[in-house]
Amino acid sequence: EGKIIPVNPKYKKVLGLKCFPSLTAVDEAGLPIDMVAILLGKNNVLPVMKEAAAIGVKAAWAFAAGFGETGAEGKELEKKLRKLCIDNDMLFLGPNCVGYLNPNDKTGAYSAPVPKEIKSGNIGMVTQSGYLGLAVANNSRGLGFGLICTTGNEVVIDAIDCMDYMLNDERIDVILAFIEQFRRPGKLIEITQKAKEKEKPIVLIKVGKSAIAQRATITHTGALAGSDDVQDALFKKLGIIRVYDFDEMFETAELLSKVKYKMPKGKNVFALTLSGGVIGLIGDLSDSLNINFPPWSEEGKVKLRGILPDFSSIANPLDAWGSGRIEKTYLSCLQAAAEQKQADIVLVVQDVPGGMSQRQVDQYKVVANAAVEVAKKTEKPVIMLNNQSSSFKEEIRDIAETGNVPLLQGTREGLLAVNNLISYAEFLRKPVPVFTVKHNESARKMLPEGDMVLTELESKKLLAQYDISVTKEHLCRSRDETLEKAEEFGYPLVMKLISKEIQHKTEAGVVKLNIKNAAEAGQAYDEVIRNAIAYNPNAIVQGVLCYRMIEEPVAEAIVGVYSDPYFGPAVVFGLGGILVEIFKDRALLIPPIGREEARRAVDSTKGSKLLYGFRGKPKGDIEALIDVILKVGEMTLDLAGKIDTLDINPLFILPEGKGVIAVDALVSVKRNIGRR
């Protein structure tokens, strides 16, 4: 809707509308221009934009491909386009995108036929892929969209700008996004804070897991983390709901768009079905999800016994078929479920496919009407789930739609949507922690200029600046000094070569353990030096690090830092020595890190059993372990943009009350890494 002005020197009229030979001619005719939609080849985009800038146009969109995605020449064209827009304060969408649709206002600039049946609504969608923008606009799911934006090459406006705009649109409650690359991670973090304040969920498909180059790293932490895993941890921290296909995205959107003012208070679901077989399917598919089906209370069981026949099994999920006269019993059963004090969500599991006979439609209308009736009376979300994802019977769909009851399709996709709702509601309930980062100037001065890997000795000194316990040690520069320190420290002793050119010490044979006396100490010193020369004749030997062996720990851990080139640092934690490297049994935390967050991360690993008195061993000092995770998080923020990777490996966890100690450490320093 609105005034449309064709511009093309070849025509006098287009589709009955007066056609102008140029933008200048439009301006000279006194016609205001809100936006220019450019449907010309790439070589004509910049000249038209220059003309638009000259007459004061502030917004434009270009469909054309052939820009930065094609190589150096296209990238240069994009630079000129961007500079022109910035210099003239112009917004520009694209190029290489299909534009946008605004069904709420019936406006848009869009290079494909718009489906007449597209519904307006409270869902916004942004995608960097034009093709997927078409797929969303053309979907038959029946979702109501307020705005669909495709952003293409994002020369000026990017996906995050569009998400920010949707956050400010009071008519949009849910934001969907399909992203290949976030160009401004810092801006993403900023808008998610606004999203939480406004309680507007962001549902994201982020692709490119296999395409993101995994950088080689000298520490183990980089191999344990991985860019996509860091992004995933950051999305969870920010409350972004990550999904992995459009089926899950659409069902999650349908659910969130309908229950904005009925967020669940927990993960307890009471479900009703008309089939015992479906109960098994629901149980299997929800087993790995954050969904709980608690038993009925005694009061609830008594109520159901008065409704259902004696042979009915009272369980959750509940088979509410009874004797088949659901028109007399179903509503009462559903109301009983909603009245359960421990119920956070009421789930109506009912197939409503399009191919049903009218008699069956009439029967299943009873279920839909009951769902609507109960939803009106309870503050708990009432959700309908169709086990098939092929179609809905329109009559039943209309009942749910009119009653604002979300009707999900597909058992797997529907349960994933419920799981996403529970996780998002949990995120909203969590208070935003307040953190103060203490700037440690002494630690900053210890970092060298330029890229470098610190030695174990230097790395441990850096850790000590943040009150992380390290071994009491001495760098010995001669055989005699080694023997002297061995007597001072006492036996058994550990000896390690220190050289910037030999970082993987075990491979080089320059680590000696369990040295029991002076004779063994002298022999170990000679072997370490000899092996170092054999391994790398050009290595500069700084000395041999000596310290007394630590008593046998309850468990070994790795605590490290990995800095993603786009999203910044993540703290990596895992238990079990080399097992954590083999099985990747680890947790990722995005700083700043709260104490309970760190505790949950520790407990989430399979190896955490080692800390709780496993097979007669004493309980480990879990609180001291959490302290180290928090201190590493603090150090990461304090030295942001400087530390590339960090390894505390192993971190010995001693019996409860005796603390933890960093036995080995390695820090890789790089300048200006991590764009968060």
XYZ file of C-alpha atoms in Angstrom, residues 10-572:
563
model
C 12.216 3.234 -21.746
C 8.578 3.512 -20.695
C 5.855 6.133 -20.248
C 3.649 3.824 -18.164
C 4.159 0.616 -16.177
C 1.095 -1.361 -15.021
C -0.990 1.757 -15.545
C 1.305 3.923 -13.404
C 3.113 6.965 -14.813
C 6.782 6.094 -15.341
C 9.562 8.673 -14.879
C 12.880 8.636 -16.787
C 15.025 9.229 -13.667
C 14.981 9.847 -9.928
C 15.846 13.462 -10.633
C 12.688 13.753 -12.736
C 10.642 12.398 -9.831
C 12.207 14.966 -7.513
C 11.612 17.804 -9.994
C 7.931 16.787 -10.153
C 7.745 17.481 -6.409
C 7.054 13.871 -5.446
C 8.606 12.781 -2.136
C 10.655 9.562 -2.152
C 10.700 7.424 0.985
C 12.754 4.610 -0.503
C 14.274 3.524 -3.796
C 13.973 -0.129 -4.854
C 16.710 -0.845 -7.395
C 16.001 -3.771 -9.750
C 18.950 -3.276 -12.068
C 22.244 -5.065 -12.706
C 25.223 -4.525 -10.431
C 26.890 -1.911 -12.643
C 23.859 0.369 -12.435
C 23.415 0.250 -8.642
C 26.143 2.758 -7.710
C 25.118 5.377 -10.347
C 21.486 5.208 -9.174
C 22.591 5.504 -5.541
C 24.667 8.585 -6.395
C 21.623 10.155 -8.023
C 19.489 9.201 -5.000
C 22.027 10.787 -2.648
C 22.068 13.983 -4.719
C 18.307 14.523 -4.258
C 18.331 13.604 -0.558
C 16.893 10.059 -0.597
C 17.582 8.333 2.737
C 16.782 4.656 2.047
C 17.338 2.144 -0.744
C 17.379 -1.553 -1.527
C 19.134 -3.423 -4.325
C 18.334 -6.913 -5.550
C 21.413 -7.376 -7.765
C 24.062 -10.026 -7.143
C 27.668 -9.864 -8.326
C 29.180 -7.875 -5.472
C 31.464 -9.038 -2.642
C 30.466 -12.676 -3.068
C 32.216 -12.758 -6.477
C 35.684 -11.546 -5.524
C 37.933 -8.480 -5.297
C 36.146 -6.371 -7.923
C 32.779 -6.905 -6.241
C 34.255 -6.119 -2.819
C 35.635 -2.839 -4.149
C 32.185 -1.934 -5.484
C 30.732 -2.650 -2.027
C 33.307 -0.336 -0.400
C 32.280 2.517 -2.692
C 28.607 1.835 -2.014
C 29.129 1.771 1.745
C 31.156 4.987 1.740
C 28.484 6.750 -0.319
C 25.773 5.659 2.132
C 27.756 6.654 5.228
C 28.735 10.033 3.772
C 25.107 10.800 2.900
C 23.426 9.224 5.957
C 21.551 6.698 3.792
C 20.197 3.306 4.844
C 20.775 0.531 2.331
C 19.477 -3.049 2.337
C 21.443 -5.635 0.385
C 22.705 -6.019 -2.246
C 22.181 -9.637 -3.274
C 18.951 -10.083 -1.316
C 15.227 -10.302 -2.090
C 14.324 -7.324 0.095
C 11.716 -7.189 2.829
C 8.026 -7.683 3.510
C 5.985 -5.901 6.164
C 2.608 -7.704 6.310
C 1.491 -5.626 9.303
C 1.688 -2.377 7.308
C 1.208 -3.987 3.863
C 4.409 -2.493 2.553
C 7.670 -3.861 1.271
C 10.306 -4.005 -1.409
C 10.454 -7.608 -2.509
C 11.711 -9.252 -5.688
C 9.378 -12.272 -5.721
C 5.606 -12.770 -5.870
C 4.062 -12.256 -2.455
C 1.634 -14.995 -1.407
C -1.826 -13.471 -0.989
C -2.537 -15.661 2.024
C 0.472 -14.410 4.028
C -0.724 -13.576 7.538
C 0.242 -10.525 9.505
C 1.166 -11.177 13.109
C 3.637 -10.815 15.969
C 6.609 -12.759 14.561
C 9.610 -11.107 12.911
C 12.127 -12.914 10.704
C 15.561 -11.894 9.435
C 17.692 -14.046 7.165
C 20.946 -13.419 5.344
C 19.736 -15.824 2.657
C 17.208 -14.464 0.180
C 16.099 -17.959 -0.809
C 15.242 -18.808 2.778
C 13.383 -15.516 3.073
C 11.154 -16.759 0.259
C 10.743 -20.093 2.053
C 9.557 -18.318 5.212
C 7.168 -16.008 3.339
C 5.735 -18.928 1.354
C 5.383 -21.324 4.294
C 2.044 -23.057 4.769
C 2.441 -23.297 8.558
C 0.031 -20.405 9.099
C 2.341 -18.288 11.245
C 1.642 -14.554 11.395
C 4.597 -12.373 10.403
C 4.945 -8.684 11.154
C 8.204 -8.288 9.233
C 10.421 -10.501 7.044
C 13.848 -9.068 6.147
C 16.563 -10.519 3.948
C 19.934 -8.810 4.262
C 22.236 -10.417 1.659
C 25.716 -8.923 1.606
C 24.929 -6.446 4.415
C 26.887 -3.503 3.003
C 25.120 -1.090 5.384
C 22.172 -2.694 7.198
C 22.914 -6.104 8.706
C 20.843 -8.785 10.401
C 21.487 -7.366 13.874
C 20.137 -3.961 12.791
C 16.955 -5.718 11.658
C 16.680 -7.622 14.947
C 17.173 -4.378 16.863
C 14.417 -2.727 14.805
C 12.065 -5.612 15.614
C 12.839 -5.272 19.313
C 11.620 -1.692 19.098
C 8.429 -2.663 17.205
C 5.724 -3.168 19.837
C 3.756 -5.382 17.441
C 6.516 -8.001 17.228
C 6.891 -10.423 20.167
C 9.160 -13.144 18.729
C 12.234 -12.702 16.515
C 13.478 -15.467 14.215
C 16.884 -15.370 12.536
C 18.797 -17.453 9.989
C 22.448 -16.412 10.183
C 25.549 -17.551 8.337
C 27.915 -15.044 9.980
C 27.492 -12.385 12.646
C 29.576 -9.439 11.479
C 29.219 -7.520 14.774
C 29.192 -9.900 17.757
C 29.468 -6.980 20.189
C 26.248 -5.489 18.824
C 24.550 -8.896 19.139
C 25.392 -9.002 22.848
C 24.072 -5.469 23.248
C 20.688 -6.183 21.658
C 20.182 -9.400 23.635
C 20.218 -7.315 26.798
C 17.391 -5.261 25.325
C 15.623 -8.481 24.272
C 15.648 -9.725 27.871
C 14.333 -6.415 29.194
C 11.478 -6.519 26.682
C 11.008 -10.307 27.139
C 11.209 -10.877 23.395
C 12.772 -14.260 22.565
C 15.268 -14.588 19.710
C 15.094 -17.968 17.943
C 18.195 -18.613 15.869
C 19.432 -20.993 13.198
C 23.201 -20.437 12.985
C 24.875 -22.382 10.194
C 28.514 -22.688 9.205
C 29.668 -25.090 11.913
C 31.832 -27.024 9.497
C 32.882 -23.947 7.499
C 34.424 -22.011 10.373
C 38.160 -22.640 10.206
C 39.434 -24.352 13.323
C 42.680 -22.628 14.190
C 45.661 -24.719 15.119
C 46.556 -24.129 18.737
C 49.516 -25.119 20.850
C 47.295 -25.646 23.901
C 44.758 -28.433 24.457
C 41.980 -25.970 25.235
C 41.517 -24.866 21.634
C 40.979 -28.435 20.507
C 38.504 -29.002 23.326
C 36.459 -25.872 22.593
C 35.907 -25.168 18.903
C 34.326 -22.030 17.483
C 30.796 -23.372 17.113
C 30.795 -24.661 20.689
C 31.889 -21.242 21.956
C 29.098 -19.606 19.976
C 26.609 -22.139 21.327
C 27.674 -21.405 24.921
C 27.417 -17.669 24.264
C 23.924 -18.019 22.778
C 22.764 -19.849 25.923
C 24.339 -17.168 28.112
C 22.511 -14.472 26.144
C 19.167 -16.281 26.193
C 19.164 -16.897 22.429
C 17.190 -20.043 21.584
C 19.281 -21.986 19.092
C 17.391 -24.397 16.835
C 18.692 -26.568 14.035
C 16.015 -26.616 11.331
C 12.943 -24.714 10.200
C 10.513 -27.281 11.613
C 11.812 -26.713 15.141
C 12.001 -22.963 14.508
C 8.396 -22.680 13.317
C 6.971 -24.769 16.171
C 8.988 -22.773 18.699
C 7.751 -19.546 17.106
C 4.131 -20.731 17.174
C 4.452 -21.583 20.867
C 6.286 -18.445 22.003
C 4.027 -16.142 19.989
C 0.968 -17.483 21.820
C 2.204 -17.791 25.433
C 4.026 -14.476 25.905
C 1.962 -13.656 29.012
C 1.791 -17.241 30.336
C 5.393 -18.238 30.841
C 5.807 -21.531 32.760
C 7.305 -21.347 36.248
C 9.171 -24.633 35.883
C 9.627 -27.751 33.753
C 6.821 -29.941 35.128
C 4.467 -30.994 32.333
C 1.120 -32.747 32.801
C 0.095 -34.364 29.527
C -3.174 -35.952 28.375
C -3.518 -38.292 25.424
C -6.145 -40.646 24.049
C -3.596 -43.377 23.364
C -1.291 -45.493 25.489
C 1.051 -45.951 22.505
C 1.644 -42.233 22.160
C 2.728 -42.088 25.811
C 5.703 -44.317 24.995
C 6.629 -42.098 22.036
C 6.465 -38.949 24.162
C 8.534 -40.588 26.885
C 11.277 -41.647 24.477
C 11.515 -38.313 22.667
C 11.493 -36.199 25.833
C 13.963 -38.363 27.757
C 16.976 -36.232 26.768
C 15.122 -32.913 27.125
C 14.620 -30.583 30.078
C 11.022 -31.793 30.495
C 9.705 -33.488 33.624
C 6.480 -35.518 33.945
C 5.820 -35.682 37.708
C 3.316 -38.162 39.187
C -0.223 -37.086 40.086
C -0.822 -35.958 43.656
C -3.032 -38.142 45.844
C -5.755 -35.507 45.578
C -5.453 -35.574 41.792
C -5.657 -39.370 41.695
C -8.847 -39.319 43.771
C -10.369 -36.764 41.402
C -9.487 -38.851 38.331
C -10.872 -42.018 39.948
C -14.208 -40.238 40.127
C -14.033 -39.381 36.412
C -12.442 -42.368 34.641
C -13.382 -46.098 34.758
C -11.690 -48.361 37.302
C -9.504 -50.005 34.649
C -7.872 -46.679 33.661
C -4.250 -46.294 34.703
C -3.559 -43.030 36.534
C -0.188 -41.784 35.331
C 1.476 -38.792 33.730
C 1.162 -38.657 30.744
C -2.432 -39.757 31.211
C -4.415 -41.904 28.782
C -7.761 -40.121 29.155
C -9.703 -42.327 26.700
C -11.473 -44.217 29.478
C -14.595 -45.850 28.063
C -14.485 -43.604 24.983
C -17.162 -41.127 26.061
C -14.722 -38.243 26.096
C -17.451 -35.650 25.638
C -18.440 -36.429 29.268
C -14.983 -36.901 30.831
C -12.197 -35.178 28.916
C -12.770 -31.594 30.073
C -12.827 -32.702 33.733
C -9.573 -34.655 33.302
C -7.869 -31.693 31.656
C -9.081 -29.317 34.351
C -7.730 -31.707 36.995
C -4.318 -31.606 35.282
C -4.310 -27.801 35.277
C -5.205 -27.780 38.982
C -2.183 -29.894 39.948
C -0.027 -27.602 42.094
C 3.187 -28.984 40.617
C 1.982 -28.509 37.014
C 3.813 -25.781 35.091
C 2.540 -26.702 31.617
C -0.565 -28.570 30.450
C 0.028 -30.529 27.259
C -2.865 -31.835 25.158
C -1.483 -34.517 22.864
C -3.995 -35.094 20.083
C -3.628 -35.924 16.393
C -5.760 -33.624 14.240
C -4.676 -34.531 10.677
C -6.500 -33.257 7.623
C -7.778 -36.649 6.441
C -10.191 -37.444 9.289
C -13.824 -38.357 8.747
C -16.389 -35.818 9.964
C -17.490 -38.085 12.816
C -13.946 -38.221 14.123
C -13.536 -34.478 13.604
C -16.587 -33.915 15.814
C -15.096 -36.176 18.467
C -11.730 -34.436 18.450
C -13.386 -31.046 18.589
C -14.204 -32.042 22.165
C -10.461 -32.115 22.913
C -9.774 -28.783 21.214
C -12.714 -27.061 22.924
C -11.615 -28.450 26.291
C -8.104 -27.063 25.726
C -9.523 -23.612 24.961
C -11.881 -23.756 27.963
C -9.138 -24.723 30.421
C -6.710 -22.179 28.914
C -9.200 -19.409 29.729
C -9.257 -20.383 33.408
C -5.574 -21.010 34.159
C -2.408 -18.906 34.201
C -0.452 -21.966 33.068
C 0.227 -22.412 29.356
C -2.065 -24.962 27.705
C -0.531 -26.418 24.554
C -1.947 -28.756 21.903
C 0.378 -31.173 20.122
C -0.483 -32.908 16.858
C 1.851 -35.910 16.521
C 1.981 -35.546 12.746
C 3.624 -32.679 10.881
C 1.766 -33.150 7.595
C -1.369 -31.065 8.123
C -4.124 -29.867 10.472
C -7.861 -30.304 10.157
C -8.930 -26.714 9.579
C -12.001 -26.860 11.847
C -9.901 -27.947 14.812
C -7.072 -25.575 13.970
C -9.568 -22.698 13.911
C -10.829 -23.627 17.401
C -7.283 -23.488 18.794
C -6.502 -20.288 16.871
C -9.611 -18.500 18.122
C -8.853 -19.577 21.691
C -5.172 -18.528 21.358
C -4.048 -22.070 22.199
C -0.806 -22.960 20.394
C -1.253 -25.988 18.140
C 2.079 -27.647 17.448
C 2.770 -30.221 14.760
C 5.156 -33.159 14.939
C 5.980 -35.009 18.167
C 9.729 -34.366 17.957
C 9.450 -30.754 16.817
C 6.637 -30.023 19.271
C 8.512 -31.397 22.280
C 11.627 -29.474 21.240
C 9.487 -26.333 21.162
C 8.183 -27.079 24.684
C 11.770 -27.645 25.821
C 12.791 -24.304 24.291
C 9.901 -22.576 26.086
C 11.004 -24.054 29.433
C 14.634 -23.002 28.871
C 13.658 -19.477 27.852
C 11.365 -19.067 30.862
C 14.254 -20.209 33.108
C 16.500 -17.614 31.467
C 13.976 -14.831 32.119
C 13.743 -15.796 35.801
C 17.492 -15.571 36.355
C 18.641 -12.194 37.680
C 21.351 -10.426 35.729
C 24.496 -10.717 37.902
C 26.586 -7.622 38.544
C 30.327 -8.085 38.079
C 33.250 -5.820 38.804
C 36.457 -6.604 36.930
C 39.586 -5.694 38.890
C 42.289 -4.468 36.537
C 45.551 -6.149 37.512
C 48.285 -3.849 36.251
C 51.052 -6.190 37.450
C 49.599 -9.001 35.334
C 49.285 -6.738 32.297
C 52.946 -5.760 32.546
C 53.934 -9.435 32.543
C 52.507 -9.941 29.043
C 54.998 -9.496 26.214
C 54.418 -7.290 23.178
C 53.403 -9.258 20.097
C 52.438 -12.900 19.672
C 54.156 -15.368 21.977
C 53.676 -18.564 23.972
C 54.715 -18.123 27.596
C 56.779 -20.797 29.259
C 55.332 -22.877 32.073
C 57.198 -20.718 34.603
C 55.892 -17.465 33.103
C 52.368 -18.865 32.790
C 52.265 -19.920 36.430
C 53.517 -16.502 37.566
C 50.631 -14.944 35.628
C 48.131 -17.296 37.321
C 49.552 -16.409 40.719
C 48.691 -12.755 40.041
C 45.034 -13.832 40.213
C 45.501 -15.845 43.430
C 45.450 -19.216 41.662
C 47.598 -21.671 43.623
C 50.624 -22.982 41.737
C 53.483 -25.282 42.670
C 56.305 -23.877 44.815
C 59.206 -24.135 42.365
C 62.612 -22.857 41.295
C 64.292 -22.509 37.898
C 67.697 -24.180 38.226
C 70.397 -23.157 35.762
C 73.030 -25.758 36.651
C 73.398 -29.313 37.929
C 74.725 -28.088 41.285
C 71.855 -25.644 41.739
C 69.415 -28.446 40.965
C 70.918 -30.707 43.644
C 70.851 -27.860 46.158
C 67.146 -27.103 45.512
C 66.310 -30.809 45.575
C 67.562 -31.041 49.141
C 65.666 -27.878 50.073
C 62.323 -28.990 48.544
C 62.622 -32.634 49.577
C 61.768 -35.786 47.671
C 60.050 -37.044 45.558
C 60.844 -34.344 43.031
C 59.639 -33.229 39.597
C 62.048 -31.765 37.009
C 61.055 -30.089 33.727
C 63.022 -28.291 31.061
C 62.033 -24.653 30.395
C 62.530 -23.463 26.820
C 60.297 -21.369 24.578
C 61.306 -23.586 21.671
C 60.151 -26.800 23.413
C 56.562 -26.427 24.610
C 55.430 -30.057 24.381
C 57.793 -31.316 27.041
C 56.564 -34.902 27.393
C 57.125 -35.594 23.691
C 60.666 -34.258 23.969
C 61.443 -36.440 26.996
C 62.328 -33.435 29.158
C 60.021 -34.202 32.114
C 61.186 -36.402 34.987
C 58.851 -37.492 37.800
C 59.160 -39.197 41.171
C 62.862 -38.454 41.652
C 63.667 -40.052 45.027
C 67.235 -38.995 45.927
C 70.269 -36.865 45.011
C 71.754 -39.491 42.691
C 68.508 -39.679 40.694
C 68.280 -35.866 40.681
C 71.732 -35.480 39.109
C 71.012 -38.187 36.552
C 67.604 -36.645 35.717
C 69.173 -33.215 35.158
C 71.721 -34.665 32.720
C 69.038 -36.592 30.810
C 66.726 -33.588 30.512
C 69.484 -31.419 29.024
C 70.669 -34.216 26.720
C 67.131 -34.965 25.461
C 66.442 -31.280 24.853
C 69.502 -30.933 22.621
C 68.558 -34.090 20.734
C 64.963 -32.944 20.255
C 65.802 -29.409 19.115
C 69.489 -28.474 18.796
C 68.506 -24.822 18.271
C 66.457 -24.572 21.450
C 67.521 -21.963 24.001
C 67.474 -23.669 27.403
C 66.482 -21.313 30.220
C 66.928 -23.928 32.901
C 65.311 -26.868 34.658
C 62.212 -26.238 36.763
C 62.177 -28.164 40.048
C 59.387 -28.687 42.595
C 58.283 -31.321 45.022
C 55.696 -33.769 43.713
C 52.154 -33.076 44.867
C 50.391 -35.705 46.952
C 48.018 -37.882 44.947
C 44.983 -35.768 44.073
C 41.352 -36.809 44.254
C 41.063 -35.900 40.571
C 42.803 -34.029 37.788
C 41.125 -31.245 35.822
C 41.794 -28.969 32.918
C 40.750 -25.332 33.148
C 41.515 -23.184 30.170
C 40.584 -20.297 27.933
C 39.822 -20.355 24.228
C 39.288 -17.106 22.326
C 37.006 -17.393 19.340
C 38.107 -14.937 16.615
C 34.595 -13.435 16.411
C 32.882 -14.072 19.748
C 35.758 -13.674 22.156
C 36.796 -15.832 25.128
C 35.260 -18.920 26.696
C 36.430 -20.765 29.802
C 36.763 -24.514 29.285
